[in-house]
XYZ file of C-alpha atoms in Angstrom:
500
model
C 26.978 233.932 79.187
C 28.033 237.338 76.845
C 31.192 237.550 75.429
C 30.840 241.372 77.005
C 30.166 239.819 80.840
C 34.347 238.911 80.757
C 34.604 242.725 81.583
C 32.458 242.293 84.672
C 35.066 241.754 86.837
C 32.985 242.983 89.973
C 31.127 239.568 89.746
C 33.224 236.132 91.488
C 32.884 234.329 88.688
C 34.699 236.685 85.815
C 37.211 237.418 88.651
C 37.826 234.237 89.260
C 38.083 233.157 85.497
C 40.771 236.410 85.570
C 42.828 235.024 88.314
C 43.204 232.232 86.370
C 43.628 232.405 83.039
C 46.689 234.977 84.074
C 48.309 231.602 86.245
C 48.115 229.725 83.555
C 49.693 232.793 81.363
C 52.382 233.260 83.327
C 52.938 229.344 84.142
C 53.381 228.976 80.206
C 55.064 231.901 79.877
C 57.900 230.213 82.251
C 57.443 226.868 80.334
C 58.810 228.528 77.275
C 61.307 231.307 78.311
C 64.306 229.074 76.850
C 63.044 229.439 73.280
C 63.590 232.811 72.631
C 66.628 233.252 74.461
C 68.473 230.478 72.571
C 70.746 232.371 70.790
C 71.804 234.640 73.809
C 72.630 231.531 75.619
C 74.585 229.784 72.723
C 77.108 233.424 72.739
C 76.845 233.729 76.686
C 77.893 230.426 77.747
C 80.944 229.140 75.306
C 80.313 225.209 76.317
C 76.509 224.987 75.283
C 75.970 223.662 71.679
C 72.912 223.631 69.087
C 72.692 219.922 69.979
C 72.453 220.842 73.647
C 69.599 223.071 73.330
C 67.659 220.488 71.112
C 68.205 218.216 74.098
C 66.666 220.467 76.502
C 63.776 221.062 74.203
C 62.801 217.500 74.571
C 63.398 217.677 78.328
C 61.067 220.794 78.627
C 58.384 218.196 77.546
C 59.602 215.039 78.845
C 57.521 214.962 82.453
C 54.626 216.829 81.214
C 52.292 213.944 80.534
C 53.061 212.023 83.552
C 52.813 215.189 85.360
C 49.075 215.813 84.034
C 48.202 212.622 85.412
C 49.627 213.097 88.701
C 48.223 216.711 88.781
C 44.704 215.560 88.037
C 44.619 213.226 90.516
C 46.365 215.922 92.933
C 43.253 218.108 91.843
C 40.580 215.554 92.602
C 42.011 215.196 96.180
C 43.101 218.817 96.926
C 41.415 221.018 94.872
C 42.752 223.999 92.070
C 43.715 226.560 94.603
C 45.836 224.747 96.557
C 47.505 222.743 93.455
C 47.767 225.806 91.753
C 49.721 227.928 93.910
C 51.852 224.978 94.883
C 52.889 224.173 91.616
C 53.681 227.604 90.588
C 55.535 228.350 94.045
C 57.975 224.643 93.641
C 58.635 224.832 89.979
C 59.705 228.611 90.295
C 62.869 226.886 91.700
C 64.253 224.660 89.080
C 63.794 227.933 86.408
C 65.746 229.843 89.302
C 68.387 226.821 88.864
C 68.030 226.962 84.844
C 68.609 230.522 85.242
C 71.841 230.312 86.553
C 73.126 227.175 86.346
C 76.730 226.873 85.322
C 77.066 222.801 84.331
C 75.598 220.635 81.956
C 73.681 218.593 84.393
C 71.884 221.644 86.133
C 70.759 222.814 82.935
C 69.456 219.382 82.035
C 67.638 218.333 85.015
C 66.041 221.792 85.913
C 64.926 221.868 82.617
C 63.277 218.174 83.268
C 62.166 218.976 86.342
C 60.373 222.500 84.901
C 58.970 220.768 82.316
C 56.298 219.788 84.934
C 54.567 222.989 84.854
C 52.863 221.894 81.628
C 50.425 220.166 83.809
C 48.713 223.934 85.101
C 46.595 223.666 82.497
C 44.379 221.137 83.596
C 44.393 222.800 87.000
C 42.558 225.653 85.759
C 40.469 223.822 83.776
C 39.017 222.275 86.833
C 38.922 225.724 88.601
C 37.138 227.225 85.877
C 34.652 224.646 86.080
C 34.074 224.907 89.613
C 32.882 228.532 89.171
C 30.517 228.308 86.394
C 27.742 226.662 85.325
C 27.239 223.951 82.781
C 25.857 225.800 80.341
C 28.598 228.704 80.037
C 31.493 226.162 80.707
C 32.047 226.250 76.734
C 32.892 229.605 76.732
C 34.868 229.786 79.760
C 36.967 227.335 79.809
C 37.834 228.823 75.952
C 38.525 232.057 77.366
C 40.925 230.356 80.264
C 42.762 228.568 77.543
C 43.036 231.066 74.702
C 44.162 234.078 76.909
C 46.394 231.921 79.186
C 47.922 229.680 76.566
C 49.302 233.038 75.180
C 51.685 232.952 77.531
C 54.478 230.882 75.230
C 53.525 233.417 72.409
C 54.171 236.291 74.536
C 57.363 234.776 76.276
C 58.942 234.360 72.252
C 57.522 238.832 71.733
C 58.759 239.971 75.081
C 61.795 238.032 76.524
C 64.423 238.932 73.705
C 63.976 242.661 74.794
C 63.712 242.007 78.655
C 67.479 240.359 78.144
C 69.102 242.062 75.844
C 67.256 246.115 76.637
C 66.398 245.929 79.948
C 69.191 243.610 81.567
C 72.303 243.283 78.890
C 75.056 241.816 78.966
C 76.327 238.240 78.707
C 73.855 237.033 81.491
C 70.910 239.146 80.218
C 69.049 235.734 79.649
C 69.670 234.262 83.410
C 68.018 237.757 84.555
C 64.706 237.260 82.086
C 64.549 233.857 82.920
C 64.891 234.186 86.901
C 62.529 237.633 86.566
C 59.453 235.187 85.214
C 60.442 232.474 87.963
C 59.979 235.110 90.675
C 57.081 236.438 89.185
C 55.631 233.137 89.140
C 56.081 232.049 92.361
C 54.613 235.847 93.886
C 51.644 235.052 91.903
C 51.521 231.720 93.475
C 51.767 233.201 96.991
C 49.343 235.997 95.892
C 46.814 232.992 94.305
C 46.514 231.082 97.766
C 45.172 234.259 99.194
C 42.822 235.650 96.127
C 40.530 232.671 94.989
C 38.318 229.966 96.409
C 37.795 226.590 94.910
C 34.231 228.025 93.540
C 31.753 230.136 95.085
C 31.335 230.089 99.357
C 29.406 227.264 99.814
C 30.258 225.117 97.007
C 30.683 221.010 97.970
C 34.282 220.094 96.501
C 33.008 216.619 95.141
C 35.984 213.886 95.282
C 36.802 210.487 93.761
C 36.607 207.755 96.177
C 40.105 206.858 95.304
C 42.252 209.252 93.727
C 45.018 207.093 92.303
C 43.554 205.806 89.842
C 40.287 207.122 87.381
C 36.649 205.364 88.811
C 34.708 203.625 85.640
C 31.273 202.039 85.086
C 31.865 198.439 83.823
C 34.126 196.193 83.419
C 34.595 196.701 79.854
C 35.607 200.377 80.451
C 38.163 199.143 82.995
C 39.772 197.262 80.390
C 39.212 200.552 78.035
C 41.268 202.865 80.431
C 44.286 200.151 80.616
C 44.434 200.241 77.187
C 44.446 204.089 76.721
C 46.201 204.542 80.082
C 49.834 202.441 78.387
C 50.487 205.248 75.686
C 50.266 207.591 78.511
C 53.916 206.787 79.925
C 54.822 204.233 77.021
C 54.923 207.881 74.766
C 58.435 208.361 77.230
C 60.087 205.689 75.464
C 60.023 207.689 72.241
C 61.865 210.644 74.087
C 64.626 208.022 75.555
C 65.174 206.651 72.078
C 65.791 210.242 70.709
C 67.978 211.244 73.378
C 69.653 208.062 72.913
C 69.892 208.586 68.827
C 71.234 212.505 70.019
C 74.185 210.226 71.725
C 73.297 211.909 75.374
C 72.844 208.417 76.765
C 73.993 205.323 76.558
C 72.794 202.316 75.689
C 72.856 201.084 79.330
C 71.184 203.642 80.662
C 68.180 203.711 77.777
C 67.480 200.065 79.053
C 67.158 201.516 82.699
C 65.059 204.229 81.458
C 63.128 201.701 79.716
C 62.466 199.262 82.186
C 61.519 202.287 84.520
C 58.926 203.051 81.998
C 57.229 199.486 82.279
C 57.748 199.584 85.593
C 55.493 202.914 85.820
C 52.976 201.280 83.243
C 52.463 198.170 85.724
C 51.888 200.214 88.579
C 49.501 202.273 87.141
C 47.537 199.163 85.879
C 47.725 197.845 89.267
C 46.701 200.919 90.473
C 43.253 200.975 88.039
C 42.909 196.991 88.950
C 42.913 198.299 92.855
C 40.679 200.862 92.872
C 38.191 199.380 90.195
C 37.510 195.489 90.476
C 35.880 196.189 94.577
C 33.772 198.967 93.118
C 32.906 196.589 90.066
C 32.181 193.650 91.919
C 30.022 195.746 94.294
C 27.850 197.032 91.875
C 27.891 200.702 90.330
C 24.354 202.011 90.799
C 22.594 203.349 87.677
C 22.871 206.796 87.954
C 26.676 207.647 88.791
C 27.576 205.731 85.789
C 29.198 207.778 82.823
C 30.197 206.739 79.026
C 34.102 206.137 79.240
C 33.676 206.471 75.217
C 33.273 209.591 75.865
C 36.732 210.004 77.552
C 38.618 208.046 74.703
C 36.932 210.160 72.231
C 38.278 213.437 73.466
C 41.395 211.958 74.223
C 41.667 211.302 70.468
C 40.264 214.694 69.649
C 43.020 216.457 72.065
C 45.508 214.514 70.566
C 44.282 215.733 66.832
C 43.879 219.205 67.890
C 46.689 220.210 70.496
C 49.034 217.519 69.940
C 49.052 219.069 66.065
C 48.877 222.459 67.316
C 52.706 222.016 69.206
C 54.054 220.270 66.596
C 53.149 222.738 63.622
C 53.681 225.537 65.488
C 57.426 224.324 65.998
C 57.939 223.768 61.905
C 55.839 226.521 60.475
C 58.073 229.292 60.435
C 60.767 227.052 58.741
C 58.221 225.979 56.328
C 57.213 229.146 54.866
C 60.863 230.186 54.891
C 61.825 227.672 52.607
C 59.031 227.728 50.873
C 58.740 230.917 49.640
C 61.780 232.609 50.193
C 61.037 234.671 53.190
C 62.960 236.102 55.757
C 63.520 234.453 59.202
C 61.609 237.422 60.405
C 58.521 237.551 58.298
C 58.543 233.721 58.248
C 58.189 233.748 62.322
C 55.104 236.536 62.286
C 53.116 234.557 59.729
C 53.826 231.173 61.773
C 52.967 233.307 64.644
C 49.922 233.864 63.632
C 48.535 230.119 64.733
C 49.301 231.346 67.952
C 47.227 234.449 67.975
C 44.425 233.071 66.963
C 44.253 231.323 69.892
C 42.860 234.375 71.291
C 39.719 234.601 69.407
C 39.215 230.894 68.107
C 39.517 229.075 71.623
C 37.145 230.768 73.672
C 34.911 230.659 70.183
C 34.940 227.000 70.172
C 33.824 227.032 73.201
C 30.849 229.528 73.184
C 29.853 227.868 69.818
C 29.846 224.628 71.740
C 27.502 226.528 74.328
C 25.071 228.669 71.967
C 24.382 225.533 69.799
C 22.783 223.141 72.327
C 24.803 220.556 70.800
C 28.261 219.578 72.387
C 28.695 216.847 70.370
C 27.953 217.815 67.065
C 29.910 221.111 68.043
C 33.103 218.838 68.322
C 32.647 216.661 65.280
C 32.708 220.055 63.116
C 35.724 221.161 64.412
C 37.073 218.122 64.149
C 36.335 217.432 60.322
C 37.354 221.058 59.862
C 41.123 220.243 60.881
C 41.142 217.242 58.638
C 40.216 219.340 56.185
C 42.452 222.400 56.449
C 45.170 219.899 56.782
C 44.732 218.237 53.873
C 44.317 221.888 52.035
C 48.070 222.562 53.734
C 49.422 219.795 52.650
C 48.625 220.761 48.936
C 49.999 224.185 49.329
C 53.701 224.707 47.545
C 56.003 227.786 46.224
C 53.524 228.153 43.484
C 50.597 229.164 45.294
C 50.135 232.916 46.130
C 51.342 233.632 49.441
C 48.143 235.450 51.025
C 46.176 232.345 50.029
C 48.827 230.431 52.013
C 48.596 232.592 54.904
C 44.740 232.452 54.695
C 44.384 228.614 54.626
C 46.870 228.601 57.466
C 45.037 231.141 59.533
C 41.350 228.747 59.074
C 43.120 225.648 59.789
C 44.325 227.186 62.919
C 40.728 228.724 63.847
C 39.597 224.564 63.745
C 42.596 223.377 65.411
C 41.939 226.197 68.229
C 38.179 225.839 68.391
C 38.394 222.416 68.387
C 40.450 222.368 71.597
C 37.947 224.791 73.508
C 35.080 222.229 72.312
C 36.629 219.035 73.994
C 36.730 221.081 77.339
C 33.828 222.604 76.931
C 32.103 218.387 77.200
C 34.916 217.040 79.823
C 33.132 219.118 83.040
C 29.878 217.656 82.265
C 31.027 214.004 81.835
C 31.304 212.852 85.695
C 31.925 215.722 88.022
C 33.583 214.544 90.767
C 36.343 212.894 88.357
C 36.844 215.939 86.323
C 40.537 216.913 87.546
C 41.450 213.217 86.439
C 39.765 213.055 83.224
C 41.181 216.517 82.308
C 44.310 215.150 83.146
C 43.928 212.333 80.864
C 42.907 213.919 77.988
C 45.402 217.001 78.458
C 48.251 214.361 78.680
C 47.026 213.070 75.705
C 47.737 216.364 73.540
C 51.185 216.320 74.520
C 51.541 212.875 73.448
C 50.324 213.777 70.327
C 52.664 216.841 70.015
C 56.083 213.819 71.071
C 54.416 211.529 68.213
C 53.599 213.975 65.133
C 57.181 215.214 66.138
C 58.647 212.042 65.743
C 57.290 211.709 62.796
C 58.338 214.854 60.980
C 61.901 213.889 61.362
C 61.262 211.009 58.594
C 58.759 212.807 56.228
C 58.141 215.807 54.111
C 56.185 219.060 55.324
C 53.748 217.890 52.849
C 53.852 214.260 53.711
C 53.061 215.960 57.454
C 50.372 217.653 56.869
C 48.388 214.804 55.355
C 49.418 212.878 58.513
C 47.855 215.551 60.790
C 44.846 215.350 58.540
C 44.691 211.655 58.261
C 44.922 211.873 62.310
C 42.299 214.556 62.920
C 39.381 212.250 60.479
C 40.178 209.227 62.749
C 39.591 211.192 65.699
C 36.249 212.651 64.039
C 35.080 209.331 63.005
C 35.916 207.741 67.194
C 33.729 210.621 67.624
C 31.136 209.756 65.512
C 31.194 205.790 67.098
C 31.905 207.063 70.936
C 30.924 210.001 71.798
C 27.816 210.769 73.581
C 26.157 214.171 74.428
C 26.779 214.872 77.936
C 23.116 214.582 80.232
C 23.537 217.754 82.113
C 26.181 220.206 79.181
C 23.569 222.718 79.671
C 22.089 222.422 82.637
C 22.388 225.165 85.712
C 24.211 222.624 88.021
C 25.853 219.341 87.473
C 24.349 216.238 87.924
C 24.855 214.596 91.168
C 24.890 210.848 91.644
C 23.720 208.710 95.003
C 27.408 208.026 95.665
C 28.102 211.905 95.030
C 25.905 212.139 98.189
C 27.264 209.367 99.712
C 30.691 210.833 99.409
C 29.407 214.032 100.434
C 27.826 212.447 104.190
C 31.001 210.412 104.861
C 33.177 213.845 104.088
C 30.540 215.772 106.829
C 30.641 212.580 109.518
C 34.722 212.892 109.344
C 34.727 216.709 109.966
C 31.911 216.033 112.820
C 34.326 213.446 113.992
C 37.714 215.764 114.363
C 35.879 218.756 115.637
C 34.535 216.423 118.949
């Protein structure tokens, strides 16, 4: 695949990828329309605080790893289309409810309860991947991401002057807020009708059980336990800050807590149910996949877009302080790690593509954010600004590439299980986004950056141990397994069955 064929939009495949990465715009583009209307809200609405906003910040992440699991599995059982629309059709409610909520507790649990929409990105991911081929995934799935996760950068540029020019008024911000919701959910409507999951004719392959992700051994059941606890645990972090922020008591951080086990036992439960019978039974040679590979680019999505949130949140601070610079200029310079994402996501992933080497693809990026943290970290006032700038915009190029080479492997690893394993490893950047956070509030911007390097070399060297290339990354179909076509009859006998 050409970088010029994305202008093709006559053929199903670039219209498809269209469709989609403008979903996933706009479904970001709702995730962060409270940003940029902050301070119309703190003037509008004489109750609201700084400290309120700060809480609903953490909210508008709070469900968005659980959600990714849920949605993956939702995926594997139901396909993109009909997940897609869905989502974007229910969660254009609780912005509606954001948008003109008058009380402290519609603000808050709207905002929870939109923080859900997170989880479209891995619903695209698995769209994308229905409609091309293994070896143009790479590039792709880059361009779905790059283009679409734009949508936050775009929301910050545009929603300011939808409020204040084209609305006004005190409740200029409930009208730019509610305009995205209903835009959303008409695209939703509109999605249902424009796109099927992958070309006419194309078998839907499913999990056998979709609650809970299929593995190969029982080693790699014990594996996915282990990386499946940080998964929800990650929540407790989030009740202890809301707790330290003095929004809940100590009463009701235990509950919260104890929920939280409660969620990691049933999901253990849920891996021991839908594992140990397949286990015991035998998994036949050829439907059996590395689960290294899965933990490995759940550590590399963790390095990449869990650091990716969390800079892009201090950066503009950082350079204000640093040298002296206006709020203004400040933001366009920190905005730059956002446009990047343009260019250096669907680049990672044609890279990973052109080079015939997924794997080796991924451990460059990887060692390239380690080291453009660690080049960050020794940047100060006395350093020349445009050198700044310039080791800010290659770091970001890694970071960005980076993220378009770990979803340019996860298609290829086990088809039928992608929706859960891009689930997974999406979750996983957002739990590295709620940790690096975390751990800002007790160090240095300096001291931070190291961290973020120090993270991104541990993920290159699981990479190094774990990761495998995939068997069929550049193939012109995906591999299918005996139980593939096992799954495949059974799914034909049941449709034979409820037509007689």
């Amino acid at each position: 695949m050409k970088v010029a064929d994305v202008f093709h939009v006559k053929n199903p495949e670039i219209r498809a990828l269209h469709l989609t990465w403008i979903a996933f715009f706009i479904t970001f583009y709702v995730w962060f329309n409270m940003a940029p209307l902050a301070s119309s809200m703190l003037k509008s609405v004489n109750w609201l605080t700084a400290d309120d906003l700060r809480l609903f910040a953490i909210c508008n992440v709070a469900l968005t790893i659980p959600a990714r699991i849920i949605v993956g599995m939702a995926l594997d059982r139901f396909g993109p289309r009909r997940v897609f629309s869905v989502l974007m059709v229910l969660m254009s409610i609780p912005a509606l409810v954001f948008a003109f909520g008058n009380t402290m507790t519609q603000l808050l649990v709207s905002r929870l309860v939109l923080s859900s929409i997170g989880a479209s990105f891995v619903v695209g991911i698995h769209m994308t991947a229905m409609w091309f081929k293994p070896k143009d995934i790479g590039f792709a799935e880059g361009f779905y991401a790059g283009w679409g996760n734009f949508g936050s950068a775009a929301a910050a540029i545009t929603l300011p002057t939808i409020a204040l020019q084209m609305y006004g008024g005190e409740d200029g911000w409930r009208w730019a807020i509610a305009q995205s919701a209903i835009v959303m959910a008409a695209y939703g409507v509109y999605y249902w009708f424009a796109i099927t999951d992958g070309p006419v004719g194309t078998v839907h392959r499913k999990p056998r059980k979709a609650v809970a992700l299929e593995v190969s051994s029982w080693g790699d059941m014990i594996k996915l336990i282990l990386w499946t606890i940080p998964l929800v645990g990650v929540l407790g972090i989030l009740v202890w800050r809301i707790e330290n922020m003095g929004y809940l008591s100590a009463t009701g951080a235990a509950i919260c807590y104890t929920m939280i086990v409660a969620i990691v036992c049933y999901q253990i439960i849920q891996i021991l149910r839908v594992n140990v019978p397949l286990l015991k039974q035998g998994v036949p040679e050829d439907d059996k996949y590395p689960f290294n590979s899965v933990a490995a680019l759940n550590s590399t999505y963790f390095a990449n877009f869990g650091a990716e949130l969390a800079v892009v949140s201090m950066l503009p601070m950082f350079f204000e302080e640093t040298w002296s610079l206006s709020a203004t200029a400040a933001g366009l310079i920190a905005a730059s790690f956002a446009f990047v994402n343009l260019v250096a996501r669907p680049m990672g992933g044609l890279v990973s593509d052109r080079m015939g080497n997924r794997r080796f693809v991924m451990l460059s990026y990887m060692f390239g954010i380690s080291v453009g943290f660690a080049l960050m970290g020794l940047m100060n006032s006395n350093w020349p600004l445009i050198i700044a700038v310039g080791i800010t915009v290659f770091t970001s190029f890694f970071v960005q590439g980076a993220e378009g080479a770990t979803f340019g492997i996860i298609p290829s690893i086990k088809r039928r299980l992608t929706g859960q394993i891009s689930g997974m490893a999406g979750a996983y950047g957002n739990v590295g986004a709620v940790v690096y956070l975390t751990i800002f509030t007790f160090v240095t911007p300096t001291q931070f950056f190291y961290i973020i390097a120090g993270g991104a070399f541990i993920s290159w060297l699981l990479c190094m141990m774990w990761l495998k290339e995939p068997e069929s990354g550049f193939a012109d179909e995906y591999q299918v397994s005996s139980v593939d076509l096992q799954i495949e009859e059974e799914e034909r006998r049941r449709q034979a069955a409820a037509i007689s």
